[in-house]
PDB file of C-alpha atoms in Angstrom:
ATOM      1  CA  MET A 195      -1.466  47.872  12.089  1.00 60.00           C
ATOM      2  CA  GLY A 196       1.126  50.056  10.392  1.00 60.00           C
ATOM      3  CA  ASP A 197       3.059  49.568   7.182  1.00 61.00           C
ATOM      4  CA  ASP A 198       6.152  48.465   9.163  1.00 65.00           C
ATOM      5  CA  ASP A 199       4.154  45.709  10.889  1.00 58.00           C
ATOM      6  CA  GLU A 200       2.765  44.473   7.563  1.00 62.00           C
ATOM      7  CA  CYS A 201       6.258  44.394   6.060  1.00 57.00           C
ATOM      8  CA  ARG A 202       7.573  42.385   9.020  1.00 63.00           C
ATOM      9  CA  ILE A 203       4.711  39.891   8.700  1.00 58.00           C
ATOM     10  CA  GLN A 204       5.300  39.563   4.946  1.00 60.00           C
ATOM     11  CA  ASP A 205       9.045  39.098   5.535  1.00 63.00           C
ATOM     12  CA  ARG A 206       8.360  36.365   8.104  1.00 66.00           C
ATOM     13  CA  CYS A 207       5.953  34.629   5.708  1.00 59.00           C
ATOM     14  CA  ALA A 208       8.486  34.845   2.885  1.00 60.00           C
ATOM     15  CA  GLN A 209      11.224  33.393   5.117  1.00 65.00           C
ATOM     16  CA  GLU A 210       8.950  30.541   6.187  1.00 64.00           C
ATOM     17  CA  ALA A 211       8.004  29.872   2.548  1.00 63.00           C
ATOM     18  CA  ASP A 212      11.671  29.805   1.555  1.00 79.00           C
ATOM     19  CA  ARG A 213      12.437  27.368   4.389  1.00 83.00           C
ATOM     20  CA  ILE A 214       9.672  25.017   3.205  1.00 81.00           C
ATOM     21  CA  GLN A 215      10.834  25.327  -0.418  1.00 83.00           C
ATOM     22  CA  ARG A 216      14.423  24.521   0.640  1.00 86.00           C
ATOM     23  CA  PHE A 217      13.174  21.446   2.543  1.00 87.00           C
ATOM     24  CA  PHE A 218      11.474  20.159  -0.625  1.00 86.00           C
ATOM     25  CA  GLY A 219      14.825  20.408  -2.418  1.00 86.00           C
ATOM     26  CA  ARG A 220      16.913  18.713   0.275  1.00 90.00           C
ATOM     27  CA  PRO A 221      18.473  15.348  -0.555  1.00 91.00           C
ATOM     28  CA  PHE A 222      16.734  13.818   2.482  1.00 93.00           C
ATOM     29  CA  PHE A 223      13.277  14.789   1.183  1.00 91.00           C
ATOM     30  CA  LEU A 224      14.062  13.861  -2.418  1.00 91.00           C
ATOM     31  CA  SER A 225      15.474  10.468  -1.443  1.00 94.00           C
ATOM     32  CA  ALA A 226      12.662   9.659   0.970  1.00 94.00           C
ATOM     33  CA  THR A 227       9.866  10.608  -1.411  1.00 93.00           C
ATOM     34  CA  ILE A 228      11.256   9.817  -4.857  1.00 94.00           C
ATOM     35  CA  GLY A 229      14.544   7.916  -4.811  1.00 95.00           C
ATOM     36  CA  ILE A 230      13.763   5.251  -2.219  1.00 97.00           C
ATOM     37  CA  PRO A 231      10.254   4.559  -3.573  1.00 97.00           C
ATOM     38  CA  PHE A 232      11.770   4.147  -7.050  1.00 97.00           C
ATOM     39  CA  CYS A 233      14.284   1.698  -5.549  1.00 98.00           C
ATOM     40  CA  VAL A 234      11.396  -0.287  -4.055  1.00 98.00           C
ATOM     41  CA  PHE A 235       9.694  -0.464  -7.466  1.00 98.00           C
ATOM     42  CA  LYS A 236      12.930  -1.633  -9.108  1.00 98.00           C
ATOM     43  CA  LEU A 237      13.624  -4.179  -6.378  1.00 98.00           C
ATOM     44  CA  LEU A 238      10.138  -5.692  -6.505  1.00 98.00           C
ATOM     45  CA  PHE A 239      10.224  -5.789 -10.307  1.00 98.00           C
ATOM     46  CA  GLY A 240      13.591  -7.554 -10.223  1.00 98.00           C
ATOM     47  CA  LEU A 241      12.433 -10.090  -7.623  1.00 98.00           C
ATOM     48  CA  THR A 242       9.286 -10.775  -9.637  1.00 97.00           C
ATOM     49  CA  ALA A 243      11.337 -11.272 -12.812  1.00 97.00           C
ATOM     50  CA  VAL A 244      13.526 -13.764 -10.912  1.00 97.00           C
ATOM     51  CA  ARG A 245      10.415 -15.571  -9.650  1.00 96.00           C
ATOM     52  CA  VAL A 246       8.888 -15.779 -13.110  1.00 96.00           C
ATOM     53  CA  GLY A 247      12.220 -16.616 -14.760  1.00 95.00           C
ATOM     54  CA  THR A 248      12.954 -19.489 -12.382  1.00 95.00           C
ATOM     55  CA  GLY A 249       9.421 -20.818 -12.381  1.00 91.00           C
ATOM     56  CA  ALA A 250       9.097 -20.070  -8.658  1.00 85.00           C
ATOM     57  CA  ALA A 251       5.843 -18.239  -9.324  1.00 77.00           C
ATOM     58  CA  ASP A 252       4.394 -21.498 -10.713  1.00 64.00           C
ATOM     59  CA  VAL A 253       5.559 -23.460  -7.662  1.00 54.00           C
ATOM     60  CA  ALA A 254       3.968 -20.929  -5.344  1.00 55.00           C
ATOM     61  CA  GLY A 255       0.695 -21.256  -7.261  1.00 58.00           C
ATOM     62  CA  LEU A 256       0.841 -17.609  -8.262  1.00 59.00           C
ATOM     63  CA  VAL A 257       0.516 -18.201 -12.009  1.00 56.00           C
ATOM     64  CA  SER A 258      -1.148 -20.832 -14.107  1.00 53.00           C
ATOM     65  CA  THR A 259       0.981 -23.902 -14.811  1.00 48.00           C
ATOM     66  CA  ALA A 260      -0.020 -23.534 -18.447  1.00 51.00           C
ATOM     67  CA  GLY A 261       2.145 -20.406 -18.631  1.00 57.00           C
ATOM     68  CA  PRO A 262       5.585 -20.109 -20.206  1.00 62.00           C
ATOM     69  CA  SER A 263       8.390 -22.335 -18.998  1.00 78.00           C
ATOM     70  CA  PRO A 264      11.208 -20.958 -16.828  1.00 87.00           C
ATOM     71  CA  SER A 265      13.638 -18.600 -18.514  1.00 93.00           C
ATOM     72  CA  PRO A 266      17.210 -18.380 -17.187  1.00 95.00           C
ATOM     73  CA  ALA A 267      17.688 -15.158 -19.188  1.00 97.00           C
ATOM     74  CA  LEU A 268      14.706 -13.544 -17.443  1.00 97.00           C
ATOM     75  CA  ALA A 269      15.977 -14.722 -14.056  1.00 97.00           C
ATOM     76  CA  LEU A 270      19.447 -13.274 -14.789  1.00 98.00           C
ATOM     77  CA  PHE A 271      17.836 -10.011 -15.908  1.00 98.00           C
ATOM     78  CA  GLY A 272      15.855  -9.977 -12.657  1.00 98.00           C
ATOM     79  CA  TRP A 273      19.024 -10.394 -10.578  1.00 98.00           C
ATOM     80  CA  LEU A 274      20.656  -7.527 -12.486  1.00 98.00           C
ATOM     81  CA  VAL A 275      17.665  -5.315 -11.691  1.00 98.00           C
ATOM     82  CA  VAL A 276      17.854  -6.369  -8.015  1.00 98.00           C
ATOM     83  CA  ALA A 277      21.553  -5.406  -7.948  1.00 98.00           C
ATOM     84  CA  TRP A 278      20.739  -2.087  -9.648  1.00 98.00           C
ATOM     85  CA  ALA A 279      17.976  -1.396  -7.090  1.00 98.00           C
ATOM     86  CA  ALA A 280      20.285  -2.286  -4.177  1.00 98.00           C
ATOM     87  CA  ALA A 281      23.021   0.062  -5.448  1.00 98.00           C
ATOM     88  CA  ASP A 282      20.519   2.884  -5.941  1.00 98.00           C
ATOM     89  CA  LEU A 283      19.045   2.250  -2.485  1.00 98.00           C
ATOM     90  CA  ALA A 284      22.523   2.511  -0.949  1.00 98.00           C
ATOM     91  CA  MET A 285      23.168   5.759  -2.835  1.00 98.00           C
ATOM     92  CA  ASN A 286      19.828   7.314  -1.790  1.00 97.00           C
ATOM     93  CA  THR A 287      20.308   6.243   1.811  1.00 97.00           C
ATOM     94  CA  GLY A 288      23.835   7.638   1.764  1.00 97.00           C
ATOM     95  CA  ARG A 289      22.686  10.974   0.359  1.00 96.00           C
ATOM     96  CA  SER A 290      19.971  11.196   3.009  1.00 96.00           C
ATOM     97  CA  ALA A 291      22.395  10.393   5.831  1.00 97.00           C
ATOM     98  CA  LEU A 292      24.952  12.898   4.576  1.00 97.00           C
ATOM     99  CA  ASP A 293      22.255  15.558   4.197  1.00 96.00           C
ATOM    100  CA  LEU A 294      21.039  14.990   7.764  1.00 96.00           C
ATOM    101  CA  ALA A 295      24.672  15.247   8.907  1.00 97.00           C
ATOM    102  CA  GLY A 296      24.970  18.572   7.056  1.00 95.00           C
ATOM    103  CA  ARG A 297      27.543  17.261   4.589  1.00 96.00           C
ATOM    104  CA  PRO A 298      27.427  17.279   0.784  1.00 94.00           C
ATOM    105  CA  ALA A 299      27.396  13.929  -0.987  1.00 95.00           C
ATOM    106  CA  PRO A 300      30.272  13.112  -3.337  1.00 95.00           C
ATOM    107  CA  PHE A 301      27.907  10.930  -5.396  1.00 96.00           C
ATOM    108  CA  GLU A 302      24.525  11.167  -7.127  1.00 96.00           C
ATOM    109  CA  TYR A 303      21.159   9.661  -6.152  1.00 95.00           C
ATOM    110  CA  CYS A 304      21.452   6.634  -8.433  1.00 96.00           C
ATOM    111  CA  THR A 305      23.847   4.683 -10.611  1.00 98.00           C
ATOM    112  CA  ILE A 306      22.527   6.123 -13.871  1.00 98.00           C
ATOM    113  CA  ALA A 307      22.907   9.712 -12.625  1.00 97.00           C
ATOM    114  CA  GLN A 308      26.390   8.788 -11.386  1.00 97.00           C
ATOM    115  CA  ALA A 309      27.244   7.691 -14.935  1.00 97.00           C
ATOM    116  CA  GLY A 310      25.825  11.028 -16.099  1.00 97.00           C
ATOM    117  CA  ARG A 311      28.148  12.826 -13.702  1.00 96.00           C
ATOM    118  CA  LEU A 312      31.095  11.330 -15.604  1.00 96.00           C
ATOM    119  CA  VAL A 313      29.952  13.129 -18.755  1.00 96.00           C
ATOM    120  CA  GLY A 314      28.802  16.288 -16.956  1.00 96.00           C
ATOM    121  CA  ARG A 315      25.052  15.586 -17.320  1.00 97.00           C
ATOM    122  CA  PRO A 316      23.839  14.007 -14.050  1.00 95.00           C
ATOM    123  CA  LEU A 317      20.372  15.591 -14.210  1.00 94.00           C
ATOM    124  CA  ALA A 318      19.773  14.393 -17.763  1.00 96.00           C
ATOM    125  CA  PHE A 319      20.744  10.878 -16.715  1.00 97.00           C
ATOM    126  CA  LEU A 320      18.599  11.184 -13.578  1.00 95.00           C
ATOM    127  CA  ALA A 321      15.678  11.931 -15.917  1.00 96.00           C
ATOM    128  CA  ILE A 322      16.464   8.688 -17.774  1.00 97.00           C
ATOM    129  CA  ASP A 323      16.408   6.805 -14.453  1.00 97.00           C
ATOM    130  CA  THR A 324      13.036   8.404 -13.663  1.00 96.00           C
ATOM    131  CA  PHE A 325      11.697   7.306 -17.051  1.00 97.00           C
ATOM    132  CA  LEU A 326      12.925   3.746 -16.466  1.00 98.00           C
ATOM    133  CA  SER A 327      11.356   3.701 -12.995  1.00 97.00           C
ATOM    134  CA  PHE A 328       7.992   4.749 -14.423  1.00 96.00           C
ATOM    135  CA  ALA A 329       8.394   2.154 -17.185  1.00 98.00           C
ATOM    136  CA  ILE A 330       8.965  -0.496 -14.498  1.00 98.00           C
ATOM    137  CA  ILE A 331       5.770   0.567 -12.730  1.00 97.00           C
ATOM    138  CA  CYS A 332       3.868   0.287 -16.005  1.00 97.00           C
ATOM    139  CA  LEU A 333       5.415  -3.102 -16.808  1.00 97.00           C
ATOM    140  CA  MET A 334       4.445  -4.470 -13.395  1.00 97.00           C
ATOM    141  CA  LEU A 335       0.870  -3.276 -13.884  1.00 96.00           C
ATOM    142  CA  TRP A 336       0.323  -4.105 -17.549  1.00 97.00           C
ATOM    143  CA  SER A 337       2.097  -7.476 -17.478  1.00 94.00           C
ATOM    144  CA  GLY A 338      -0.085  -8.590 -14.589  1.00 95.00           C
ATOM    145  CA  TRP A 339       3.019  -9.308 -12.500  1.00 96.00           C
ATOM    146  CA  ILE A 340       1.670  -7.022  -9.795  1.00 97.00           C
ATOM    147  CA  VAL A 341      -0.503  -9.939  -8.613  1.00 96.00           C
ATOM    148  CA  LEU A 342       2.644 -12.038  -8.099  1.00 96.00           C
ATOM    149  CA  LEU A 343       3.775  -9.893  -5.171  1.00 97.00           C
ATOM    150  CA  THR A 344       3.528 -11.435  -1.734  1.00 96.00           C
ATOM    151  CA  THR A 345       1.412  -9.610   0.836  1.00 96.00           C
ATOM    152  CA  THR A 346       4.511  -7.981   2.349  1.00 97.00           C
ATOM    153  CA  GLU A 347       5.796  -6.978  -1.090  1.00 97.00           C
ATOM    154  CA  ALA A 348       2.386  -5.530  -1.988  1.00 97.00           C
ATOM    155  CA  TYR A 349       2.437  -3.382   1.142  1.00 98.00           C
ATOM    156  CA  LEU A 350       5.940  -2.175   0.223  1.00 98.00           C
ATOM    157  CA  TRP A 351       4.597  -1.303  -3.239  1.00 98.00           C
ATOM    158  CA  TYR A 352       1.640   0.559  -1.688  1.00 97.00           C
ATOM    159  CA  ALA A 353       3.919   2.456   0.712  1.00 97.00           C
ATOM    160  CA  ALA A 354       6.288   3.466  -2.092  1.00 97.00           C
ATOM    161  CA  THR A 355       3.384   4.575  -4.280  1.00 96.00           C
ATOM    162  CA  THR A 356       1.779   6.525  -1.449  1.00 96.00           C
ATOM    163  CA  MET A 357       5.014   8.269  -0.458  1.00 94.00           C
ATOM    164  CA  ASN A 358       5.793   9.174  -4.058  1.00 93.00           C
ATOM    165  CA  LEU A 359       2.358  10.435  -5.086  1.00 93.00           C
ATOM    166  CA  ILE A 360       1.402  12.227  -1.874  1.00 93.00           C
ATOM    167  CA  SER A 361       4.719  14.087  -1.727  1.00 90.00           C
ATOM    168  CA  LEU A 362       4.353  15.123  -5.363  1.00 86.00           C
ATOM    169  CA  SER A 363       0.886  16.443  -4.576  1.00 88.00           C
ATOM    170  CA  VAL A 364       2.029  18.319  -1.460  1.00 86.00           C
ATOM    171  CA  VAL A 365       4.868  19.996  -3.371  1.00 85.00           C
ATOM    172  CA  SER A 366       2.500  20.908  -6.220  1.00 85.00           C
ATOM    173  CA  ILE A 367      -0.102  22.366  -3.845  1.00 86.00           C
ATOM    174  CA  TYR A 368       2.547  24.335  -1.955  1.00 82.00           C
ATOM    175  CA  THR A 369       4.008  25.680  -5.202  1.00 80.00           C
ATOM    176  CA  GLU A 370       0.599  26.815  -6.436  1.00 83.00           C
ATOM    177  CA  VAL A 371      -0.318  28.403  -3.095  1.00 81.00           C
ATOM    178  CA  LYS A 372       2.999  30.244  -3.036  1.00 78.00           C
ATOM    179  CA  ARG A 373       2.536  31.349  -6.639  1.00 79.00           C
ATOM    180  CA  GLY A 374      -0.948  32.696  -5.825  1.00 75.00           C
ATOM    181  CA  ARG A 375       0.330  35.165  -3.219  1.00 63.00           C
TER     182      ARG A 375
END
């Protein structure tokens, strides 16, 4: 094989690598693997807060009746989180649909990043949303509320976790393989 053949093979490999890298940065991929799973975490956290705040978890036999009494403030907070999750889910779904249609989105991935757009810092605000999403995951785990999820909700949680973590791993592996060339 001559030098020209090797160059062509390397060029083809580089083009393929760039195509994969571009896919990882597409709004469809980012929404499907990060944004939508984060929306699922927020939604399930909000629903669980509503359940605990209204005492519905006690009625369902999911927590001990010796626990704290219902809290309207916690239930209201839960509904606000549900609304936040629904808005973010609509934004992520919209960005994905527009990306698949080949059109740019006139809005960000989530409400917090949209607020950041108003002050010219959408990525900084997106980082805040990411922090809050991870905090929600930790709160669900460390509060013990994770056991309050119904079977269907638990499977949604598992799916969101799987999608988020596996995609992060795939991108990390790809990046390291590409770097090692």
